């Protein structure tokens, strides 16, 4: 439960950061990129060629590596959570049931997860190093490429010295903004995975008491049929429980007591009318 809660908080935080902070930064960066391209085009078509070609040759590979690095980090985090869960279950199970088969199974599972985690960690470290090296390469290529172009334009009298200095500054700013935009865009893949996890959780809870109607009684069932995988498991013609009253449901093991309660609160498939004076969120098993 602690691991699920921690992951849920992280996913919600990253989703909020994406909407509130990352998206506005991408919008501002794109405005800066377009403005810089217009200025570069007015200065020299050759500079525009360098800007567009440089983006294709540097920023796009950088974007691919960053995406790879982010996915590796996410995979590593998922595996770490699984390992923590396995270790926890292993400790609990071995304390309760000490059999050689169970010990061997759990040890095998933990060793397999350790190997997977080692591979994912190696991939994560490799992608992190590649991302850092590629960032340095992009910045160096942008700077030296801009300087060489400016010197060539000045040497061939295509541009004044003052204009060449401004061109170098604008090109360097352009490549920095393009690289920053690519970095922010990589968060899209991470957020998409987190949003998918949150939607899965939302779907799991969306049916929780979804068909519970309002009533003055604590619980009012009318012609309720409980099904599991299409098969009828229980049926209640009518049941009325006034507020402040209690009711004992008795039966042999497997008679369907828990299944009936699960169906009442919406955790199992059912038909019929279920009404309560309490909200759906207050109906739970205990």
CSV table of C-alpha atoms in Angstrom, one decimal:
chain,number,residue,atom,x,y,z
A,1,UNK,CA,0.0,0.0,0.0
A,2,UNK,CA,2.9,2.4,0.8
A,3,UNK,CA,4.5,1.7,-2.6
A,4,UNK,CA,1.2,2.3,-4.4
A,5,UNK,CA,0.6,5.5,-2.5
A,6,UNK,CA,4.1,6.8,-3.2
A,7,UNK,CA,3.8,6.0,-6.9
A,8,UNK,CA,0.3,7.6,-7.0
A,9,UNK,CA,1.6,10.8,-5.4
A,10,UNK,CA,4.6,10.9,-7.8
A,11,UNK,CA,2.4,10.4,-10.8
A,12,UNK,CA,-0.1,13.1,-9.8
A,13,UNK,CA,2.8,15.5,-9.0
A,14,UNK,CA,4.5,15.0,-12.4
A,15,UNK,CA,1.2,15.4,-14.2
A,16,UNK,CA,0.5,18.7,-12.4
A,17,UNK,CA,4.1,19.9,-13.1
A,18,UNK,CA,3.6,19.0,-16.8
A,19,UNK,CA,0.4,21.0,-17.1
A,20,UNK,CA,1.4,24.0,-15.0
A,21,UNK,CA,5.1,24.3,-15.7
A,22,UNK,CA,6.4,22.2,-18.6
A,23,UNK,CA,3.7,23.1,-21.2
A,24,UNK,CA,4.1,26.9,-20.7
A,25,UNK,CA,7.9,26.5,-21.0
A,26,UNK,CA,7.5,24.6,-24.2
A,27,UNK,CA,5.2,27.4,-25.5
A,28,UNK,CA,7.6,30.1,-24.6
A,29,UNK,CA,10.5,28.2,-26.1
A,30,UNK,CA,8.6,27.7,-29.4
A,31,UNK,CA,7.9,31.4,-29.6
A,32,UNK,CA,11.6,32.1,-29.1
A,33,UNK,CA,12.6,29.5,-31.7
A,34,UNK,CA,10.2,31.0,-34.3
A,35,UNK,CA,11.4,34.6,-33.5
A,36,UNK,CA,15.1,33.5,-33.8
A,37,UNK,CA,14.4,31.8,-37.1
A,38,UNK,CA,12.8,34.9,-38.6
A,39,UNK,CA,15.8,37.1,-37.5
A,40,UNK,CA,18.2,34.5,-38.8
A,41,UNK,CA,16.4,34.4,-42.2
A,42,UNK,CA,16.5,38.2,-42.5
A,43,UNK,CA,20.2,38.2,-41.7
A,44,UNK,CA,21.2,35.5,-44.1
A,45,UNK,CA,19.6,32.5,-45.9
A,46,UNK,CA,22.9,30.6,-45.2
A,47,UNK,CA,22.3,31.1,-41.5
A,48,UNK,CA,18.8,29.8,-41.8
A,49,UNK,CA,20.2,26.7,-43.5
A,50,UNK,CA,22.6,26.2,-40.7
A,51,UNK,CA,19.8,26.6,-38.1
A,52,UNK,CA,17.4,24.1,-39.7
A,53,UNK,CA,20.2,21.6,-40.6
A,54,UNK,CA,21.7,21.9,-37.2
A,55,UNK,CA,18.4,21.1,-35.5
A,56,UNK,CA,17.9,18.0,-37.6
A,57,UNK,CA,21.5,16.7,-37.0
A,58,UNK,CA,21.7,17.5,-33.3
A,59,UNK,CA,18.4,18.1,-31.6
A,60,UNK,CA,16.5,15.2,-33.1
A,61,UNK,CA,19.1,12.6,-32.0
A,62,UNK,CA,19.3,14.2,-28.7
A,63,UNK,CA,15.5,13.9,-28.4
A,64,UNK,CA,15.7,10.2,-29.1
A,65,UNK,CA,18.4,9.6,-26.5
A,66,UNK,CA,16.5,11.6,-23.9
A,67,UNK,CA,13.4,9.6,-24.6
A,68,UNK,CA,15.4,6.4,-24.2
A,69,UNK,CA,16.9,7.7,-20.9
A,70,UNK,CA,13.5,8.6,-19.5
A,71,UNK,CA,12.0,5.2,-20.4
A,72,UNK,CA,15.0,3.5,-18.8
A,73,UNK,CA,14.5,5.5,-15.6
A,74,UNK,CA,10.8,4.7,-15.5
A,75,UNK,CA,11.5,1.0,-16.1
A,76,UNK,CA,14.1,1.0,-13.3
A,77,UNK,CA,11.7,2.6,-10.9
A,78,UNK,CA,9.0,0.1,-11.8
A,79,UNK,CA,11.4,-2.8,-11.2
A,80,UNK,CA,12.5,-1.4,-7.9
A,81,UNK,CA,8.9,-1.2,-6.7
A,82,UNK,CA,8.4,-4.8,-7.8
A,83,UNK,CA,11.6,-5.9,-5.9
A,84,UNK,CA,10.5,-4.1,-2.8
A,85,UNK,CA,7.1,-5.9,-3.0
A,86,UNK,CA,8.8,-9.3,-3.6
A,87,UNK,CA,11.1,-8.8,-0.6
A,88,UNK,CA,8.2,-7.8,1.6
A,89,UNK,CA,6.1,-10.8,0.6
A,90,UNK,CA,9.1,-13.1,0.9
A,91,UNK,CA,9.7,-12.0,4.5
A,92,UNK,CA,6.0,-12.3,5.4
A,93,UNK,CA,5.6,-15.7,3.8
A,94,UNK,CA,8.7,-17.2,5.2
A,95,UNK,CA,7.7,-16.2,8.6
A,96,UNK,CA,4.4,-17.9,8.2
A,97,UNK,CA,5.1,-20.9,6.1
A,98,UNK,CA,8.6,-22.4,6.2
A,99,UNK,CA,8.8,-24.9,3.4
A,100,UNK,CA,11.7,-25.6,1.1
A,101,UNK,CA,9.5,-25.3,-2.0
A,102,UNK,CA,8.3,-21.8,-0.9
A,103,UNK,CA,11.7,-20.7,0.0
A,104,UNK,CA,13.1,-21.8,-3.3
A,105,UNK,CA,10.3,-20.2,-5.3
A,106,UNK,CA,10.7,-16.8,-3.5
A,107,UNK,CA,14.5,-16.9,-3.8
A,108,UNK,CA,14.2,-17.6,-7.5
A,109,UNK,CA,11.7,-14.7,-8.0
A,110,UNK,CA,13.9,-12.3,-6.1
A,111,UNK,CA,17.1,-13.3,-8.0
A,112,UNK,CA,15.3,-12.9,-11.3
A,113,UNK,CA,14.1,-9.4,-10.3
A,114,UNK,CA,17.6,-8.6,-9.2
A,115,UNK,CA,19.0,-9.6,-12.6
A,116,UNK,CA,16.3,-7.5,-14.4
A,117,UNK,CA,17.1,-4.6,-12.1
A,118,UNK,CA,20.8,-4.8,-12.9
A,119,UNK,CA,20.1,-4.8,-16.6
A,120,UNK,CA,17.7,-1.9,-16.3
A,121,UNK,CA,20.1,0.0,-14.0
A,122,UNK,CA,22.9,-0.5,-16.5
A,123,UNK,CA,20.7,0.8,-19.3
A,124,UNK,CA,19.7,3.8,-17.2
A,125,UNK,CA,23.3,4.7,-16.4
A,126,UNK,CA,24.3,4.3,-20.1
A,127,UNK,CA,21.5,6.4,-21.4
A,128,UNK,CA,22.2,9.1,-18.7
A,129,UNK,CA,25.9,9.2,-19.8
A,130,UNK,CA,24.9,9.3,-23.5
A,131,UNK,CA,22.4,12.1,-22.8
A,132,UNK,CA,25.0,14.2,-21.0
A,133,UNK,CA,27.6,13.6,-23.8
A,134,UNK,CA,25.2,14.4,-26.5
A,135,UNK,CA,24.1,17.6,-24.8
A,136,UNK,CA,27.7,18.8,-24.7
A,137,UNK,CA,28.2,17.8,-28.3
A,138,UNK,CA,25.1,19.7,-29.4
A,139,UNK,CA,26.2,22.9,-27.5
A,140,UNK,CA,29.7,22.7,-29.0
A,141,UNK,CA,28.5,22.1,-32.5
A,142,UNK,CA,26.0,25.0,-32.2
A,143,UNK,CA,28.7,27.4,-31.0
A,144,UNK,CA,31.5,26.5,-33.4
A,145,UNK,CA,29.1,26.1,-36.3
A,146,UNK,CA,27.7,29.6,-35.7
A,147,UNK,CA,31.2,31.1,-35.3
A,148,UNK,CA,32.5,29.5,-38.6
A,149,UNK,CA,29.4,30.7,-40.5
A,150,UNK,CA,29.8,34.2,-39.1
A,151,UNK,CA,33.5,34.3,-40.1
A,152,UNK,CA,32.6,33.1,-43.6
A,153,UNK,CA,29.9,35.7,-44.0
A,154,UNK,CA,32.2,38.5,-42.9
A,155,UNK,CA,35.1,37.2,-45.0
A,156,UNK,CA,32.9,37.1,-48.2
A,157,UNK,CA,31.4,40.6,-47.4
A,158,UNK,CA,27.9,39.1,-47.1
A,159,UNK,CA,27.5,40.5,-43.6
A,160,UNK,CA,28.9,43.3,-41.5
A,161,UNK,CA,30.9,42.5,-38.4
A,162,UNK,CA,28.3,43.8,-36.0
A,163,UNK,CA,25.6,41.8,-37.8
A,164,UNK,CA,27.9,38.7,-37.5
A,165,UNK,CA,28.2,39.1,-33.8
A,166,UNK,CA,24.4,39.4,-33.4
A,167,UNK,CA,24.0,36.4,-35.7
A,168,UNK,CA,26.2,34.2,-33.5
A,169,UNK,CA,24.3,35.3,-30.4
A,170,UNK,CA,20.9,34.6,-32.0
A,171,UNK,CA,22.0,31.2,-33.4
A,172,UNK,CA,23.4,30.1,-30.1
A,173,UNK,CA,20.2,31.2,-28.4
A,174,UNK,CA,18.2,29.4,-31.1
A,175,UNK,CA,20.0,26.1,-30.5
A,176,UNK,CA,19.7,26.4,-26.7
A,177,UNK,CA,15.9,27.0,-27.0
A,178,UNK,CA,15.6,24.1,-29.4
A,179,UNK,CA,17.5,21.8,-27.1
A,180,UNK,CA,15.4,22.9,-24.2
A,181,UNK,CA,12.2,22.3,-26.1
A,182,UNK,CA,13.4,18.8,-27.0
A,183,UNK,CA,14.2,18.1,-23.3
A,184,UNK,CA,10.8,19.3,-22.2
A,185,UNK,CA,9.1,17.3,-24.9
A,186,UNK,CA,10.7,14.1,-23.5
A,187,UNK,CA,8.5,14.5,-20.4
A,188,UNK,CA,5.6,13.8,-22.7
A,189,UNK,CA,6.4,10.1,-22.9
A,190,UNK,CA,6.8,9.9,-19.1
A,191,UNK,CA,3.6,11.8,-18.5
A,192,UNK,CA,1.7,9.6,-21.0
A,193,UNK,CA,2.8,6.5,-19.0
A,194,UNK,CA,1.8,8.1,-15.7
A,195,UNK,CA,-1.5,9.2,-17.1
A,196,UNK,CA,-2.2,5.7,-18.3
A,197,UNK,CA,-1.5,4.4,-14.8
A,198,UNK,CA,-3.8,7.0,-13.3
A,199,UNK,CA,-6.6,6.2,-15.8
A,200,UNK,CA,-6.3,2.5,-14.9
A,201,UNK,CA,-6.7,3.3,-11.3
A,202,UNK,CA,-9.6,5.6,-12.0
A,203,UNK,CA,-11.4,2.9,-14.0
A,204,UNK,CA,-10.9,0.5,-11.1
A,205,UNK,CA,-12.7,2.9,-8.8
A,206,UNK,CA,-15.2,4.3,-11.3
A,207,UNK,CA,-17.6,1.3,-10.8
A,208,UNK,CA,-17.4,1.5,-7.0
A,209,UNK,CA,-21.0,2.0,-6.0
A,210,UNK,CA,-21.8,3.6,-9.3
A,211,UNK,CA,-25.3,2.3,-9.5
A,212,UNK,CA,-26.3,3.0,-5.9
A,213,UNK,CA,-29.5,5.0,-5.7
A,214,UNK,CA,-30.6,7.3,-2.8
A,215,UNK,CA,-32.9,6.0,-0.1
A,216,UNK,CA,-33.9,6.8,3.4
A,217,UNK,CA,-32.8,3.4,4.5
A,218,UNK,CA,-29.2,2.3,5.3
A,219,UNK,CA,-29.6,-0.4,2.6
A,220,UNK,CA,-32.5,-1.3,0.3
A,221,UNK,CA,-32.1,-4.2,-2.2
A,222,UNK,CA,-34.7,-5.1,-4.8
A,223,UNK,CA,-34.3,-8.1,-7.1
A,224,UNK,CA,-30.5,-8.1,-6.9
A,225,UNK,CA,-28.7,-10.8,-8.8
A,226,UNK,CA,-25.0,-11.3,-8.4
A,227,UNK,CA,-23.0,-12.7,-11.3
A,228,UNK,CA,-19.4,-13.7,-11.8
A,229,UNK,CA,-18.2,-14.4,-15.3
A,230,UNK,CA,-21.8,-14.6,-16.4
A,231,UNK,CA,-22.8,-17.2,-13.9
A,232,UNK,CA,-25.5,-16.4,-11.3
A,233,UNK,CA,-23.8,-16.7,-7.8
A,234,UNK,CA,-26.5,-15.2,-5.6
A,235,UNK,CA,-30.0,-13.6,-5.7
A,236,UNK,CA,-31.9,-11.4,-3.2
A,237,UNK,CA,-35.6,-10.7,-3.8
A,238,UNK,CA,-35.8,-7.9,-1.2
A,239,UNK,CA,-33.8,-6.7,1.7
A,240,UNK,CA,-34.4,-3.6,3.8
A,241,UNK,CA,-32.1,-2.4,6.5
A,242,UNK,CA,-33.2,0.8,8.4
A,243,UNK,CA,-30.6,3.3,9.5
A,244,UNK,CA,-29.1,2.6,12.9
A,245,UNK,CA,-30.0,-1.1,12.6
A,246,UNK,CA,-27.7,-4.1,12.1
A,247,UNK,CA,-28.2,-7.4,10.3
A,248,UNK,CA,-26.4,-10.7,10.5
A,249,UNK,CA,-25.8,-12.6,7.3
A,250,UNK,CA,-24.8,-16.2,8.1
A,251,UNK,CA,-23.9,-19.1,5.9
A,252,UNK,CA,-21.5,-21.8,5.2
A,253,UNK,CA,-18.1,-21.2,3.7
A,254,UNK,CA,-18.5,-20.4,0.0
A,255,UNK,CA,-22.2,-19.6,0.4
A,256,UNK,CA,-21.6,-16.1,-1.1
A,257,UNK,CA,-21.7,-13.8,1.9
A,258,UNK,CA,-18.6,-11.8,0.9
A,259,UNK,CA,-19.6,-11.9,-2.7
A,260,UNK,CA,-23.0,-10.4,-1.9
A,261,UNK,CA,-21.4,-7.6,0.1
A,262,UNK,CA,-18.9,-7.0,-2.8
A,263,UNK,CA,-21.8,-6.7,-5.2
A,264,UNK,CA,-23.7,-4.3,-3.0
A,265,UNK,CA,-20.8,-1.8,-3.0
A,266,UNK,CA,-20.1,-2.3,-6.7
A,267,UNK,CA,-17.0,-4.5,-6.7
A,268,UNK,CA,-18.7,-7.4,-8.5
A,269,UNK,CA,-21.2,-7.5,-11.4
A,270,UNK,CA,-24.8,-7.2,-10.3
A,271,UNK,CA,-28.3,-6.3,-11.6
A,272,UNK,CA,-31.3,-4.9,-9.7
A,273,UNK,CA,-31.8,-1.9,-7.5
A,274,UNK,CA,-29.4,-1.0,-4.7
A,275,UNK,CA,-30.3,2.1,-2.7
A,276,UNK,CA,-28.8,3.6,0.4
A,277,UNK,CA,-29.0,6.8,2.5
A,278,UNK,CA,-25.2,6.9,2.5
A,279,UNK,CA,-23.0,8.0,-0.4
A,280,UNK,CA,-21.3,5.5,-2.6
A,281,UNK,CA,-17.9,6.3,-1.1
A,282,UNK,CA,-19.2,5.4,2.4
A,283,UNK,CA,-20.3,1.9,1.4
A,284,UNK,CA,-17.3,-0.4,1.9
A,285,UNK,CA,-16.5,-3.9,3.2
A,286,UNK,CA,-14.9,-4.3,6.6
